[in-house]
Amino acid sequence: MYPEQTPHVPAQRAVEVHQPTPYPPAAIQPTPVVPVLPDTVPAVASIVLPDGRVVTGYAINPAHPEAPTAKPAVSRTAVNVALGGVGFLAVCGGLILLTSFIAALTAFITQLITLAAVIFGGWIAVQIFSANGHRGGTTVNIRKAVIKRNHFHG
């Protein structure tokens, strides 16, 4: 290297070491001892591992599966489907009755309108073709009339 060239050396930093501050231990309150009956205390088992270590612990009793509950004679799904069918039939029956009622009401209204038309038409026919003659008004016989220069001479 040339003297005017100096290698770049990073500046060394001071190493700071932080020590954790211990907290004072919490006041430990003794837990009350509950007397246990001798037949409820589980047995303690010790196992020697192949490398010579001894592991001591409580023996765990295998969990017994619950006895299967008796199945009902009919499944709930079948009962639900049957109830749905009964409800559907009830609704359909009601709809059939409703449509029958509407059809009967429509026929009744149609008959009333037809009856009114027949009665009103008969009354008009009696008025027109009655044999009582004329009841007033003026009768003009225009067969003998002469029209001269836009004047009517009767």
CSV table of C-alpha atoms in Angstrom, one decimal:
chain,number,residue,atom,x,y,z
A,1,MET,CA,0.0,0.0,0.0
A,2,TYR,CA,1.0,3.5,-0.6
A,3,PRO,CA,1.5,5.8,2.4
A,4,GLU,CA,-1.3,8.1,1.3
A,5,GLN,CA,-3.7,5.2,1.3
A,6,THR,CA,-4.7,4.0,4.7
A,7,PRO,CA,-6.9,1.0,5.1
A,8,HIS,CA,-10.4,1.7,6.4
A,9,VAL,CA,-10.6,0.3,9.9
A,10,PRO,CA,-14.1,0.4,11.5
A,11,ALA,CA,-14.2,2.1,14.8
A,12,GLN,CA,-14.5,-0.3,17.8
A,13,ARG,CA,-17.5,0.0,19.9
A,14,ALA,CA,-17.6,-0.4,23.6
A,15,VAL,CA,-19.4,-3.5,24.7
A,16,GLU,CA,-22.1,-2.9,27.3
A,17,VAL,CA,-23.3,-5.7,29.5
A,18,HIS,CA,-26.7,-5.4,31.1
A,19,GLN,CA,-27.4,-7.5,34.1
A,20,PRO,CA,-31.1,-8.3,34.9
A,21,THR,CA,-32.5,-6.7,38.0
A,22,PRO,CA,-34.0,-9.4,40.1
A,23,TYR,CA,-37.5,-8.9,41.5
A,24,PRO,CA,-38.1,-9.7,45.2
A,25,PRO,CA,-39.9,-13.0,45.5
A,26,ALA,CA,-43.6,-12.8,46.0
A,27,ALA,CA,-44.9,-13.7,49.4
A,28,ILE,CA,-45.8,-17.3,49.2
A,29,GLN,CA,-48.8,-18.3,51.1
A,30,PRO,CA,-49.1,-21.9,52.2
A,31,THR,CA,-52.0,-23.7,50.6
A,32,PRO,CA,-54.3,-25.5,52.9
A,33,VAL,CA,-53.9,-29.3,52.9
A,34,VAL,CA,-57.0,-31.2,52.2
A,35,PRO,CA,-57.2,-34.6,53.8
A,36,VAL,CA,-57.4,-37.4,51.2
A,37,LEU,CA,-58.8,-40.8,51.9
A,38,PRO,CA,-56.3,-43.6,51.4
A,39,ASP,CA,-58.3,-45.4,48.7
A,40,THR,CA,-58.5,-42.3,46.5
A,41,VAL,CA,-54.7,-41.7,46.2
A,42,PRO,CA,-53.5,-43.0,42.9
A,43,ALA,CA,-50.6,-45.5,42.9
A,44,VAL,CA,-47.2,-44.2,42.1
A,45,ALA,CA,-45.2,-46.1,39.5
A,46,SER,CA,-41.5,-46.0,38.8
A,47,ILE,CA,-39.9,-46.9,35.4
A,48,VAL,CA,-36.2,-47.5,34.8
A,49,LEU,CA,-35.2,-46.3,31.4
A,50,PRO,CA,-32.5,-48.1,29.3
A,51,ASP,CA,-30.0,-45.4,30.1
A,52,GLY,CA,-30.4,-45.9,33.8
A,53,ARG,CA,-32.7,-43.0,34.6
A,54,VAL,CA,-35.7,-43.6,36.8
A,55,VAL,CA,-39.0,-41.9,36.0
A,56,THR,CA,-41.5,-41.8,38.8
A,57,GLY,CA,-45.1,-40.8,38.3
A,58,TYR,CA,-48.7,-41.6,38.8
A,59,ALA,CA,-50.2,-44.5,36.9
A,60,ILE,CA,-52.9,-43.5,34.4
A,61,ASN,CA,-55.8,-45.7,34.3
A,62,PRO,CA,-57.0,-46.2,30.7
A,63,ALA,CA,-60.2,-44.4,29.9
A,64,HIS,CA,-63.2,-46.7,29.6
A,65,PRO,CA,-65.5,-45.9,26.7
A,66,GLU,CA,-69.0,-45.1,27.6
A,67,ALA,CA,-71.5,-47.8,26.9
A,68,PRO,CA,-73.3,-47.1,23.7
A,69,THR,CA,-76.8,-45.8,24.2
A,70,ALA,CA,-79.7,-47.8,22.9
A,71,LYS,CA,-80.8,-46.5,19.5
A,72,PRO,CA,-84.5,-45.6,19.2
A,73,ALA,CA,-86.6,-47.8,17.0
A,74,VAL,CA,-87.2,-45.0,14.6
A,75,SER,CA,-84.5,-42.5,13.7
A,76,ARG,CA,-85.0,-38.8,14.2
A,77,THR,CA,-84.5,-38.1,10.6
A,78,ALA,CA,-87.4,-40.4,9.6
A,79,VAL,CA,-89.6,-38.7,12.2
A,80,ASN,CA,-88.7,-35.2,10.9
A,81,VAL,CA,-89.4,-36.3,7.3
A,82,ALA,CA,-92.8,-37.8,8.3
A,83,LEU,CA,-93.8,-34.6,10.3
A,84,GLY,CA,-92.7,-32.5,7.3
A,85,GLY,CA,-94.9,-34.6,5.0
A,86,VAL,CA,-97.9,-34.3,7.4
A,87,GLY,CA,-97.4,-30.5,7.5
A,88,PHE,CA,-97.1,-30.4,3.7
A,89,LEU,CA,-100.4,-32.4,3.3
A,90,ALA,CA,-102.1,-30.1,5.7
A,91,VAL,CA,-101.0,-27.0,3.7
A,92,CYS,CA,-102.0,-28.6,0.4
A,93,GLY,CA,-105.4,-29.4,1.8
A,94,GLY,CA,-105.9,-25.9,3.0
A,95,LEU,CA,-104.8,-24.5,-0.4
A,96,ILE,CA,-107.2,-26.8,-2.2
A,97,LEU,CA,-110.1,-25.6,0.0
A,98,LEU,CA,-109.0,-22.0,-0.5
A,99,THR,CA,-108.9,-22.3,-4.3
A,100,SER,CA,-112.3,-24.1,-4.2
A,101,PHE,CA,-113.7,-21.2,-2.2
A,102,ILE,CA,-112.3,-18.6,-4.5
A,103,ALA,CA,-113.8,-20.5,-7.6
A,104,ALA,CA,-117.2,-20.7,-5.9
A,105,LEU,CA,-117.2,-17.1,-5.0
A,106,THR,CA,-116.2,-16.1,-8.5
A,107,ALA,CA,-119.1,-18.2,-10.0
A,108,PHE,CA,-121.5,-16.6,-7.5
A,109,ILE,CA,-120.5,-13.1,-8.4
A,110,THR,CA,-120.7,-13.9,-12.2
A,111,GLN,CA,-124.3,-15.2,-11.7
A,112,LEU,CA,-125.2,-12.1,-9.8
A,113,ILE,CA,-123.9,-9.9,-12.6
A,114,THR,CA,-125.7,-12.0,-15.2
A,115,LEU,CA,-129.0,-11.8,-13.2
A,116,ALA,CA,-128.7,-8.0,-12.9
A,117,ALA,CA,-128.0,-7.7,-16.6
A,118,VAL,CA,-131.1,-9.8,-17.4
A,119,ILE,CA,-133.3,-7.8,-15.1
A,120,PHE,CA,-132.1,-4.4,-16.2
A,121,GLY,CA,-132.3,-5.5,-19.9
A,122,GLY,CA,-135.8,-6.7,-19.4
A,123,TRP,CA,-136.8,-3.4,-17.7
A,124,ILE,CA,-135.4,-1.5,-20.7
A,125,ALA,CA,-137.2,-3.7,-23.2
A,126,VAL,CA,-140.5,-3.2,-21.4
A,127,GLN,CA,-139.9,0.6,-21.5
A,128,ILE,CA,-139.2,0.5,-25.2
A,129,PHE,CA,-141.8,-1.9,-26.4
A,130,SER,CA,-144.6,-1.1,-24.0
A,131,ALA,CA,-148.1,-0.8,-25.6
A,132,ASN,CA,-149.2,2.3,-23.5
A,133,GLY,CA,-148.5,4.7,-26.4
A,134,HIS,CA,-146.7,7.9,-26.0
A,135,ARG,CA,-146.6,9.5,-22.6
A,136,GLY,CA,-145.8,13.0,-23.7
A,137,GLY,CA,-143.6,14.9,-26.0
A,138,THR,CA,-144.3,16.1,-29.6
A,139,THR,CA,-144.9,14.0,-32.6
A,140,VAL,CA,-143.8,15.5,-35.9
A,141,ASN,CA,-145.0,14.1,-39.2
A,142,ILE,CA,-142.5,15.3,-41.7
A,143,ARG,CA,-143.9,13.6,-44.8
A,144,LYS,CA,-145.8,16.6,-45.9
A,145,ALA,CA,-143.1,19.1,-45.0
A,146,VAL,CA,-141.7,21.3,-47.7
A,147,ILE,CA,-138.3,22.9,-47.4
A,148,LYS,CA,-137.8,26.0,-49.5
A,149,ARG,CA,-134.6,28.1,-49.3
A,150,ASN,CA,-133.5,26.6,-46.0
A,151,HIS,CA,-136.9,27.4,-44.4
A,152,PHE,CA,-139.1,24.7,-43.0
A,153,HIS,CA,-142.8,25.1,-43.9
A,154,GLY,CA,-145.0,22.6,-42.2
